[in-house]
XYZ file of C-alpha atoms in Angstrom:
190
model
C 82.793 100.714 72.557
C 83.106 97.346 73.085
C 86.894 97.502 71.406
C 87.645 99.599 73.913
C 86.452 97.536 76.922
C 88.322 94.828 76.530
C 91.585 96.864 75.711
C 91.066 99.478 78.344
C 90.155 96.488 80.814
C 89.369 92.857 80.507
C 92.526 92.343 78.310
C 94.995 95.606 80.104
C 97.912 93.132 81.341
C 99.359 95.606 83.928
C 96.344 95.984 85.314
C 95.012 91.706 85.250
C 98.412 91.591 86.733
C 97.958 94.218 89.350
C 95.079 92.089 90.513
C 97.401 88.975 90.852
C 99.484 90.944 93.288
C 96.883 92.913 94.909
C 95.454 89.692 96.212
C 99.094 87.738 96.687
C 100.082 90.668 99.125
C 96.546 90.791 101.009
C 96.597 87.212 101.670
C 100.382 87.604 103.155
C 98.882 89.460 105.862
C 95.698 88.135 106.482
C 96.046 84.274 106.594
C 92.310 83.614 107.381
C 90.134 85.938 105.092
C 88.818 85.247 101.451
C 89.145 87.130 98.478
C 86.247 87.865 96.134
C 87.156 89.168 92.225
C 84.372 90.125 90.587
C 84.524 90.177 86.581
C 81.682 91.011 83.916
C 83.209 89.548 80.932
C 83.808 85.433 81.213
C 85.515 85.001 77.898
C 87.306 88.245 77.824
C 88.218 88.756 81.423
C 87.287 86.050 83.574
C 89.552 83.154 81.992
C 92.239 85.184 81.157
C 92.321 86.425 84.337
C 91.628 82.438 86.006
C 95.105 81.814 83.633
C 97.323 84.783 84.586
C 96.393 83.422 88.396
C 97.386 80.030 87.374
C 101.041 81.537 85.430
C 101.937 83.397 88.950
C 101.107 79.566 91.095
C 97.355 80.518 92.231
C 95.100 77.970 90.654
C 91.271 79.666 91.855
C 88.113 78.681 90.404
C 86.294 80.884 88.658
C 82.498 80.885 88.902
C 80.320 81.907 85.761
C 76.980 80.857 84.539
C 77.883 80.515 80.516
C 80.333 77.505 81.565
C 80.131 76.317 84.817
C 77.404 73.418 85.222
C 74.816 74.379 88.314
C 76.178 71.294 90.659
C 79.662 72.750 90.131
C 78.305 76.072 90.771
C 77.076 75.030 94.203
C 79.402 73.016 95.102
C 82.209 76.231 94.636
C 79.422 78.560 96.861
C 79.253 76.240 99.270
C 83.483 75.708 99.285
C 83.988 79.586 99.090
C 81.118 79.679 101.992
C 82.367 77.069 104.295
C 85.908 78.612 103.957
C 87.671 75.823 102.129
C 88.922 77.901 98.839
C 90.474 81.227 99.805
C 90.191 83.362 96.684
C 86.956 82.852 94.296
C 86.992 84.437 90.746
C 83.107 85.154 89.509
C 81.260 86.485 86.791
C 77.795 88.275 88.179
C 76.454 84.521 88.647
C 76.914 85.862 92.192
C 76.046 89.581 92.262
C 72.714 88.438 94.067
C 71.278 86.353 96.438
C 74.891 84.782 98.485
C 76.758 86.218 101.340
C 80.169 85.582 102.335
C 80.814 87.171 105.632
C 84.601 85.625 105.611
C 85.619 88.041 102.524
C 87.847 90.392 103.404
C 89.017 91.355 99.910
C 86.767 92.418 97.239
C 87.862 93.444 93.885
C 85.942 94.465 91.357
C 88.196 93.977 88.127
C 85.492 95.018 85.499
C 84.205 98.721 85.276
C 80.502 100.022 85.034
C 78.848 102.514 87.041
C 75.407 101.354 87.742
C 74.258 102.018 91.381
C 72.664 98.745 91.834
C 75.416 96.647 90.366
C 77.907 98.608 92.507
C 75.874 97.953 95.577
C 75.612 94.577 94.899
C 79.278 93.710 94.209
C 80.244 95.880 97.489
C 77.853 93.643 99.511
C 79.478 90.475 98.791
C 82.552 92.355 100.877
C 80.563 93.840 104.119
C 78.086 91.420 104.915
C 77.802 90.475 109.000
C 79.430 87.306 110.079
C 77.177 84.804 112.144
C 78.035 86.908 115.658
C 76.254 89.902 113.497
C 79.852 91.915 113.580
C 81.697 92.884 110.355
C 84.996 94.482 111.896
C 86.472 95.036 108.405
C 86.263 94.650 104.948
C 88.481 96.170 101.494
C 86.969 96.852 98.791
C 89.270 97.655 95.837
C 88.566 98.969 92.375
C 90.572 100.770 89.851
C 90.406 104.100 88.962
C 90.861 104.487 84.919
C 92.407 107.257 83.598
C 91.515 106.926 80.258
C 89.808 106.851 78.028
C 87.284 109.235 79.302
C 84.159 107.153 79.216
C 85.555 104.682 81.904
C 86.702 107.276 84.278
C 83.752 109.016 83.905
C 82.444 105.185 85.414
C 85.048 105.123 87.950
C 84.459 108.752 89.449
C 80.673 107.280 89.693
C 80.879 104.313 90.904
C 83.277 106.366 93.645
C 80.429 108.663 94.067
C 77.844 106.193 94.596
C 80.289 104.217 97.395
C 80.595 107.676 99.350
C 76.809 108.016 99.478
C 77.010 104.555 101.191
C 79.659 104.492 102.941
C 81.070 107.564 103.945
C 82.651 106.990 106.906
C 85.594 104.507 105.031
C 85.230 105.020 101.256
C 88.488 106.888 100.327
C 91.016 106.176 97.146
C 93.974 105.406 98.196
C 97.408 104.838 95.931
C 99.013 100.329 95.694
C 101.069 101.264 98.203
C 98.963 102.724 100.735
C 96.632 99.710 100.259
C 99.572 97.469 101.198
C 99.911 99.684 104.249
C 96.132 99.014 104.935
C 96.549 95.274 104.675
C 99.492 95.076 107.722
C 96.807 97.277 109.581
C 94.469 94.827 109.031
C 96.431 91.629 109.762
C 94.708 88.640 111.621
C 95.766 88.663 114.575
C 94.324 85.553 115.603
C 96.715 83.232 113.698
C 99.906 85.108 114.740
């Protein structure tokens, strides 16, 4: 099983790549929001990923709690929190217990289907900025094909973001996403 995790996603190039340009396309049209990624696997997923960033001219810092001393740990929260470092790459150091009201963007680049982690991971993305208003927040994740086991996880992890969110959970193809982002363009810095 685990063989087939890191093939089917930490280490799946199109789709680490995918992420690169997911993110590089919402941050053309929304100069002022952050971007969460949210990985499982440091080793396997997390510094690859930090280095496929780094090959395409993003250099983000990637928060984990196997590598990253605590001071450095808090000092990135409290960056990512004040709004000085756009895009964040963590591990589920922050699953719990932080709120970033200025995401905009969350991905969630590792699989899993566990309501509670799923919850957790989506709330990093809709949390209420100080004025108590959230006007709008994207939450993408990937929908695996195969093998079966992982889109078994993927139809229930879309399952469990219906039940909370009804109203706006919906799958939606790259393309239409990039549609979504123009929709959603600040319009304060234009």
């Amino acid at each position: 099983q685990r063989e087939v995790l890191l093939a089917a996603i930490c280490q799946y190039q199109l789709r680490n790549e995918l992420i690169v340009e997911i993110v590089k396309k919402y941050l053309e049209f929304n100069e002022r929001s952050q971007v969460l990624i949210l990985v499982t696997e440091i080793e396997n997923h997390g510094t690859p990923l930090q280095q496929i960033f780094a090959d395409k001219g993003l250099e983000i810092p990637f928060v984990h709690s196997k590598l990253t001393p605590v001071s450095e740990r808090k000092k990135l929260v409290e960056q990512f929190s004040n709004c000085d470092i756009r895009i964040l790459l963590s591990s589920p150091a922050l699953n719990v217990g932080v709120d970033f009201p200025s995401v905009g963007l969350t991905i969630n680049a590792a699989a899993g289907s566990g309501k509670i982690g799923i919850t957790q991971k989506t709330g990093r993305g809709v949390r209420a900025d100080k004025s108590g208003r959230k006007t709008r927040a994207v939450q993408v994740d990937f929908w695996d094909e195969e093998p079966y086991f992982y889109n078994n996880q993927a139809r229930k992890r879309l399952a469990h973001l219906n039940s909370l969110y009804p109203e706006c959970s919906k799958v939606v193809t790259v393309e239409e996403l990039y549609d979504e982002f123009k929709l959603g363009r600040d319009t304060s810095s234009s």
